[in-house]
């Protein structure tokens, strides 16, 4: 691709007999913003370090801006890759002010351009009043924002971010993810972020990759991962939901413990008589006082406009159910009637 900024082609990363990343591939075009999600130890930070040039690859290749920078035979040094990186430990210079930390990477800019860029970025992240402060005078969240804009300041062709919002509270994380995304889009900077926070990833990225045990299981938009997961791991890892057992009756019907599902066309690999799993999100299970299907409330969480109930069905299966808090405040251990209202039917074969 002419505008490809990054191509990762079938790479393998590991040490001795231990493989950390196996046959992993994806690509990004200029201005794309991506996020890698996965449990601790799945290899997402190692992948970021391999792209940056801090980890060698045993097989495959990494191509940046049309130039091969990593292969089993070649490793271009990190400082020659035109890549910016934000580490979890911030790596700010303690003897430099906030303004001078941000200015550090702006070589080749005139003094006036440096001043304008620094002022603009500090204003963006709410630190305009701290330009003359030193890192030790800032909170952890403020230091993290300085590290972010220092990496963005020189407009790198590719920006890598390893848990960039980890020191911030949840509300600030999502807000800053939106703001940083807007800045990257404005400058046309391609970026990859590693995080364990799904809401942060959804707010930040155009493309999301889910990793497990060194493999990229699915790569797509947040919408695709949520509504069209490719396997059980992605279905359970993305969003909140449960896998309810069912049996295929015909090409349009599935019998479950919550009744017969009749909407949606089944995937081609599912056949009549198959035992399958149906992915149920909390908003797929609707309160219905007249329903013969009952569930006992074994857990309830208040979420403002809604309650999230965990219901136990007669056979012991558990599902989530969202109900409006304005009209419903059911007690623990109370049985309530429910029915299914599924807009996106996700059916997965039983895992052996």
Short mmCIF file of C-alpha atoms in Angstrom, two decimals:
data_model
loop_
_atom_site.label_atom_id
_atom_site.label_comp_id
_atom_site.label_asym_id
_atom_site.label_seq_id
_atom_site.Cartn_x
_atom_site.Cartn_y
_atom_site.Cartn_z
CA UNK A 1 0.00 0.00 0.00
CA UNK A 2 1.39 3.40 -1.01
CA UNK A 3 0.25 5.11 2.19
CA UNK A 4 1.13 2.23 4.50
CA UNK A 5 2.96 3.42 7.61
CA UNK A 6 3.40 0.04 9.26
CA UNK A 7 3.31 -3.56 8.12
CA UNK A 8 3.85 -6.42 10.55
CA UNK A 9 4.22 -9.61 8.53
CA UNK A 10 4.13 -13.02 10.24
CA UNK A 11 6.56 -12.03 12.99
CA UNK A 12 7.83 -14.32 15.73
CA UNK A 13 9.50 -12.98 18.88
CA UNK A 14 10.99 -15.10 21.63
CA UNK A 15 13.99 -16.16 23.66
CA UNK A 16 15.74 -19.54 23.38
CA UNK A 17 12.93 -22.13 23.31
CA UNK A 18 10.27 -19.71 24.59
CA UNK A 19 8.02 -18.07 21.97
CA UNK A 20 6.26 -14.86 23.06
CA UNK A 21 4.70 -13.78 19.73
CA UNK A 22 3.84 -16.23 16.97
CA UNK A 23 2.97 -15.59 13.28
CA UNK A 24 1.41 -12.21 13.99
CA UNK A 25 0.39 -9.85 11.17
CA UNK A 26 -1.44 -6.54 10.73
CA UNK A 27 -0.95 -3.23 8.92
CA UNK A 28 -1.78 0.43 9.42
CA UNK A 29 -2.14 3.23 6.89
CA UNK A 30 -1.17 6.83 7.57
CA UNK A 31 -3.31 8.41 10.27
CA UNK A 32 -4.72 5.10 11.57
CA UNK A 33 -5.00 4.75 15.33
CA UNK A 34 -4.91 1.22 16.71
CA UNK A 35 -5.08 -0.43 20.10
CA UNK A 36 -3.86 -3.80 21.34
CA UNK A 37 -5.97 -5.44 24.04
CA UNK A 38 -5.33 -8.60 25.98
CA UNK A 39 -4.64 -10.06 29.42
CA UNK A 40 -1.32 -9.57 31.17
CA UNK A 41 1.44 -11.66 29.63
CA UNK A 42 -0.24 -12.03 26.23
CA UNK A 43 2.66 -10.33 24.42
CA UNK A 44 1.15 -6.94 23.57
CA UNK A 45 3.93 -4.87 25.18
CA UNK A 46 6.56 -7.13 23.61
CA UNK A 47 4.96 -6.48 20.22
CA UNK A 48 5.16 -2.73 20.83
CA UNK A 49 8.83 -3.03 21.78
CA UNK A 50 9.55 -5.08 18.65
CA UNK A 51 7.99 -2.36 16.47
CA UNK A 52 10.07 0.25 18.30
CA UNK A 53 13.24 -1.77 17.74
CA UNK A 54 13.92 -2.79 21.34
CA UNK A 55 13.17 -6.49 20.69
CA UNK A 56 14.56 -8.52 17.74
CA UNK A 57 12.30 -10.75 15.64
CA UNK A 58 13.16 -14.39 14.95
CA UNK A 59 10.98 -14.71 11.85
CA UNK A 60 8.88 -12.46 9.64
CA UNK A 61 9.43 -8.75 9.14
CA UNK A 62 8.40 -5.28 10.27
CA UNK A 63 8.20 -2.59 7.60
CA UNK A 64 8.01 1.10 8.59
CA UNK A 65 7.29 3.80 6.00
CA UNK A 66 8.10 1.31 3.20
CA UNK A 67 11.45 0.31 4.69
CA UNK A 68 12.19 -3.04 6.34
CA UNK A 69 13.41 -2.33 9.87
CA UNK A 70 13.19 -5.77 11.48
CA UNK A 71 13.71 -9.31 10.22
CA UNK A 72 15.66 -12.39 11.28
CA UNK A 73 18.70 -10.81 9.60
CA UNK A 74 18.19 -7.07 10.09
CA UNK A 75 17.39 -4.76 13.02
CA UNK A 76 17.43 -1.00 12.49
CA UNK A 77 18.23 0.86 15.70
CA UNK A 78 15.26 2.48 17.54
CA UNK A 79 16.59 6.04 17.10
CA UNK A 80 16.63 5.57 13.31
CA UNK A 81 12.99 4.44 12.98
CA UNK A 82 11.22 7.83 13.23
CA UNK A 83 9.08 6.38 16.00
CA UNK A 84 7.93 8.12 19.17
CA UNK A 85 7.20 6.09 22.29
CA UNK A 86 5.47 6.79 25.60
CA UNK A 87 6.56 4.43 28.37
CA UNK A 88 4.62 3.53 31.52
CA UNK A 89 7.32 5.11 33.71
CA UNK A 90 7.07 8.49 31.86
CA UNK A 91 10.91 8.87 31.54
CA UNK A 92 10.76 12.64 32.06
CA UNK A 93 13.96 14.58 32.62
CA UNK A 94 13.85 15.58 36.32
CA UNK A 95 16.21 18.56 35.88
CA UNK A 96 14.14 20.15 33.09
CA UNK A 97 10.94 22.16 33.44
CA UNK A 98 7.72 20.91 31.88
CA UNK A 99 8.16 23.28 28.93
CA UNK A 100 11.76 22.19 28.34
CA UNK A 101 10.78 18.51 28.59
CA UNK A 102 8.22 19.03 25.83
CA UNK A 103 10.67 21.12 23.79
CA UNK A 104 13.38 18.45 24.00
CA UNK A 105 12.33 16.60 20.84
CA UNK A 106 11.66 19.70 18.75
CA UNK A 107 15.02 19.86 17.02
CA UNK A 108 14.81 21.61 13.68
CA UNK A 109 11.99 23.87 14.84
CA UNK A 110 12.61 27.59 15.23
CA UNK A 111 12.35 29.09 18.72
CA UNK A 112 9.01 30.67 17.81
CA UNK A 113 7.69 27.35 16.44
CA UNK A 114 8.84 25.54 19.56
CA UNK A 115 7.10 28.07 21.81
CA UNK A 116 3.88 27.89 19.82
CA UNK A 117 3.84 24.07 19.76
CA UNK A 118 4.59 23.73 23.47
CA UNK A 119 1.98 26.31 24.49
CA UNK A 120 -0.65 24.67 22.29
CA UNK A 121 -0.03 21.18 23.69
CA UNK A 122 0.11 22.31 27.31
CA UNK A 123 -3.17 24.15 26.84
CA UNK A 124 -4.71 21.04 25.30
CA UNK A 125 -3.95 18.84 28.32
CA UNK A 126 -4.73 21.50 30.93
CA UNK A 127 -1.16 22.18 32.03
CA UNK A 128 -0.63 25.71 30.72
CA UNK A 129 -0.04 26.97 34.27
CA UNK A 130 2.67 24.36 34.91
CA UNK A 131 5.10 25.12 32.09
CA UNK A 132 7.79 26.32 34.51
CA UNK A 133 7.23 23.53 37.03
CA UNK A 134 9.52 20.51 37.42
CA UNK A 135 8.33 16.87 37.16
CA UNK A 136 8.60 16.25 40.91
CA UNK A 137 6.12 19.09 41.49
CA UNK A 138 3.44 17.32 39.42
CA UNK A 139 1.04 14.51 40.24
CA UNK A 140 1.43 11.16 38.50
CA UNK A 141 -1.40 11.97 36.11
CA UNK A 142 0.12 15.35 35.25
CA UNK A 143 3.52 13.74 34.61
CA UNK A 144 1.86 11.24 32.30
CA UNK A 145 0.23 14.04 30.30
CA UNK A 146 3.63 15.75 29.92
CA UNK A 147 5.15 12.47 28.68
CA UNK A 148 2.31 12.14 26.17
CA UNK A 149 2.63 15.58 24.64
CA UNK A 150 6.45 15.38 24.63
CA UNK A 151 6.16 12.31 22.38
CA UNK A 152 3.50 13.96 20.18
CA UNK A 153 5.28 17.33 19.90
CA UNK A 154 7.69 16.48 17.03
CA UNK A 155 4.85 14.87 15.02
CA UNK A 156 6.45 11.40 14.69
CA UNK A 157 5.41 9.26 11.73
CA UNK A 158 4.47 6.50 14.18
CA UNK A 159 3.65 6.88 17.88
CA UNK A 160 3.69 3.90 20.28
CA UNK A 161 1.96 4.21 23.64
CA UNK A 162 2.34 1.62 26.41
CA UNK A 163 -0.52 2.02 28.93
CA UNK A 164 -0.35 5.84 28.51
CA UNK A 165 -3.27 6.66 30.82
CA UNK A 166 -2.60 4.12 33.59
CA UNK A 167 -1.92 6.71 36.33
CA UNK A 168 -5.21 8.54 35.82
CA UNK A 169 -8.67 7.98 37.23
CA UNK A 170 -11.28 6.39 34.95
CA UNK A 171 -13.09 9.59 33.95
CA UNK A 172 -9.86 11.41 33.09
CA UNK A 173 -8.61 8.41 31.11
CA UNK A 174 -11.53 8.42 28.71
CA UNK A 175 -11.54 12.22 28.40
CA UNK A 176 -7.82 12.37 27.63
CA UNK A 177 -8.10 9.43 25.23
CA UNK A 178 -10.61 11.49 23.20
CA UNK A 179 -8.39 14.60 23.35
CA UNK A 180 -5.20 12.79 22.35
CA UNK A 181 -7.05 11.03 19.56
CA UNK A 182 -8.24 14.39 18.20
CA UNK A 183 -4.69 15.76 18.29
CA UNK A 184 -3.25 12.71 16.51
CA UNK A 185 -5.95 12.96 13.83
CA UNK A 186 -5.26 16.67 13.42
CA UNK A 187 -1.57 15.98 12.83
CA UNK A 188 -2.13 12.80 10.79
CA UNK A 189 0.01 10.74 13.18
CA UNK A 190 -0.27 6.95 13.03
CA UNK A 191 -0.41 5.44 16.52
CA UNK A 192 -0.63 2.15 18.41
CA UNK A 193 -1.65 1.96 22.06
CA UNK A 194 -1.40 -0.98 24.45
CA UNK A 195 -3.99 -1.06 27.22
CA UNK A 196 -6.08 -3.41 29.32
CA UNK A 197 -8.97 -0.89 29.53
CA UNK A 198 -11.60 -1.59 26.87
CA UNK A 199 -13.48 1.69 27.23
CA UNK A 200 -10.20 3.54 26.81
CA UNK A 201 -9.48 1.52 23.68
CA UNK A 202 -12.95 2.14 22.24
CA UNK A 203 -12.60 5.90 22.84
CA UNK A 204 -9.15 6.03 21.28
CA UNK A 205 -8.80 3.58 18.39
CA UNK A 206 -9.99 3.09 14.83
CA UNK A 207 -8.82 -0.53 14.95
CA UNK A 208 -8.57 -2.87 17.91
CA UNK A 209 -6.60 -6.10 18.09
CA UNK A 210 -7.28 -8.76 20.73
CA UNK A 211 -4.26 -10.85 21.71
CA UNK A 212 -3.95 -14.10 23.65
CA UNK A 213 -0.78 -16.11 24.26
CA UNK A 214 1.20 -14.23 21.63
CA UNK A 215 -1.38 -14.52 18.87
CA UNK A 216 -3.64 -11.90 17.33
CA UNK A 217 -7.09 -13.47 17.55
CA UNK A 218 -9.11 -10.70 15.91
CA UNK A 219 -8.41 -7.33 14.30
CA UNK A 220 -11.26 -4.96 13.52
CA UNK A 221 -13.33 -2.01 14.68
CA UNK A 222 -14.61 -1.91 18.26
CA UNK A 223 -18.11 -2.46 16.84
CA UNK A 224 -17.01 -5.61 15.02
CA UNK A 225 -15.24 -7.06 18.05
CA UNK A 226 -18.25 -6.40 20.27
CA UNK A 227 -20.97 -7.64 17.90
CA UNK A 228 -19.05 -10.12 15.72
CA UNK A 229 -16.44 -11.89 17.93
CA UNK A 230 -14.66 -14.72 16.13
CA UNK A 231 -14.33 -17.08 19.09
CA UNK A 232 -15.18 -17.68 22.75
CA UNK A 233 -12.19 -15.78 24.10
CA UNK A 234 -12.98 -12.56 22.20
CA UNK A 235 -16.70 -12.89 23.02
CA UNK A 236 -16.01 -13.11 26.74
CA UNK A 237 -13.09 -10.67 26.81
CA UNK A 238 -14.77 -7.79 24.95
CA UNK A 239 -17.65 -6.15 26.74
CA UNK A 240 -19.74 -7.87 29.38
CA UNK A 241 -21.71 -10.96 28.56
CA UNK A 242 -22.24 -14.68 29.06
CA UNK A 243 -22.31 -17.67 26.75
CA UNK A 244 -25.67 -19.47 27.04
CA UNK A 245 -25.90 -23.06 25.87
CA UNK A 246 -28.43 -23.89 23.15
CA UNK A 247 -29.35 -26.46 20.49
CA UNK A 248 -30.02 -25.63 16.83
CA UNK A 249 -33.58 -26.60 15.84
CA UNK A 250 -33.50 -25.43 12.23
CA UNK A 251 -31.80 -22.77 10.09
CA UNK A 252 -33.48 -19.94 12.02
CA UNK A 253 -34.27 -21.31 15.49
CA UNK A 254 -32.26 -22.14 18.60
CA UNK A 255 -33.66 -23.58 21.82
CA UNK A 256 -32.12 -22.11 25.00
CA UNK A 257 -32.94 -22.01 28.70
CA UNK A 258 -34.47 -18.59 28.05
CA UNK A 259 -36.77 -19.90 25.35
CA UNK A 260 -36.66 -20.23 21.59
CA UNK A 261 -34.58 -17.78 19.59
CA UNK A 262 -36.18 -17.15 16.23
CA UNK A 263 -34.43 -14.06 14.87
CA UNK A 264 -31.24 -14.02 12.87
CA UNK A 265 -29.66 -16.29 10.30
CA UNK A 266 -27.21 -18.87 11.60
CA UNK A 267 -23.59 -18.94 10.44
CA UNK A 268 -22.85 -21.35 7.60
CA UNK A 269 -20.67 -23.61 9.77
CA UNK A 270 -23.55 -24.27 12.21
CA UNK A 271 -25.83 -27.20 11.31
CA UNK A 272 -29.18 -28.49 12.61
CA UNK A 273 -28.79 -30.45 15.84
CA UNK A 274 -25.55 -28.73 16.86
CA UNK A 275 -24.97 -27.84 20.49
CA UNK A 276 -23.86 -24.20 20.44
CA UNK A 277 -23.31 -21.13 22.58
CA UNK A 278 -25.25 -17.88 22.17
CA UNK A 279 -23.54 -14.69 23.36
CA UNK A 280 -25.86 -12.66 25.58
CA UNK A 281 -25.10 -9.05 26.52
CA UNK A 282 -26.93 -7.41 29.45
CA UNK A 283 -29.19 -5.46 27.09
CA UNK A 284 -30.25 -8.69 25.32
CA UNK A 285 -32.14 -9.87 28.44
CA UNK A 286 -35.24 -7.76 29.04
CA UNK A 287 -37.42 -7.57 32.16
CA UNK A 288 -40.93 -8.93 31.50
CA UNK A 289 -43.21 -9.41 34.50
CA UNK A 290 -45.55 -11.64 32.48
CA UNK A 291 -42.87 -13.99 31.18
CA UNK A 292 -42.99 -17.63 32.34
CA UNK A 293 -39.17 -17.66 32.23
CA UNK A 294 -37.85 -16.59 35.63
CA UNK A 295 -34.45 -15.74 37.01
CA UNK A 296 -33.38 -15.23 40.63
CA UNK A 297 -31.39 -12.07 41.37
CA UNK A 298 -28.09 -13.18 42.91
CA UNK A 299 -26.27 -9.87 42.45
CA UNK A 300 -27.31 -6.29 41.69
CA UNK A 301 -25.27 -3.22 40.78
CA UNK A 302 -26.67 0.30 40.69
CA UNK A 303 -25.54 2.23 37.60
CA UNK A 304 -27.60 5.38 37.91
CA UNK A 305 -30.28 5.12 35.24
CA UNK A 306 -30.13 1.32 35.35
CA UNK A 307 -29.59 -1.68 37.58
CA UNK A 308 -27.41 -4.50 36.35
CA UNK A 309 -28.79 -7.76 37.72
CA UNK A 310 -27.03 -11.10 37.65
CA UNK A 311 -29.80 -13.70 37.32
CA UNK A 312 -29.62 -17.41 38.03
CA UNK A 313 -31.88 -19.50 35.82
CA UNK A 314 -33.61 -22.72 36.91
CA UNK A 315 -30.81 -24.94 35.55
CA UNK A 316 -28.12 -22.89 37.34
CA UNK A 317 -27.01 -20.84 34.31
CA UNK A 318 -26.35 -17.16 34.95
CA UNK A 319 -27.15 -14.18 32.71
CA UNK A 320 -26.99 -10.40 33.02
CA UNK A 321 -30.06 -8.18 32.77
CA UNK A 322 -30.33 -4.39 32.58
CA UNK A 323 -33.48 -2.78 33.96
CA UNK A 324 -34.37 0.95 34.31
CA UNK A 325 -33.88 2.09 37.91
CA UNK A 326 -36.71 4.65 37.63
CA UNK A 327 -39.33 1.91 37.77
CA UNK A 328 -37.56 -1.18 39.12
CA UNK A 329 -35.64 -1.84 42.32
CA UNK A 330 -35.95 -5.58 42.89
CA UNK A 331 -34.48 -7.23 45.96
CA UNK A 332 -31.69 -9.79 46.08
CA UNK A 333 -33.03 -13.36 45.77
CA UNK A 334 -36.26 -12.10 44.21
CA UNK A 335 -37.37 -13.91 41.04
CA UNK A 336 -38.24 -11.75 38.03
CA UNK A 337 -39.59 -12.61 34.60
CA UNK A 338 -37.36 -12.03 31.56
CA UNK A 339 -37.36 -12.50 27.82
CA UNK A 340 -34.74 -12.23 25.08
CA UNK A 341 -34.54 -9.28 22.71
CA UNK A 342 -31.39 -9.82 20.65
CA UNK A 343 -30.49 -7.34 17.92
CA UNK A 344 -27.14 -9.00 17.05
CA UNK A 345 -27.25 -12.79 17.25
CA UNK A 346 -23.77 -14.20 17.95
CA UNK A 347 -23.60 -18.00 17.72
CA UNK A 348 -20.42 -19.94 18.45
CA UNK A 349 -19.71 -23.65 18.14
CA UNK A 350 -19.16 -25.47 21.41
CA UNK A 351 -15.46 -25.56 22.25
CA UNK A 352 -14.11 -29.07 22.60
#
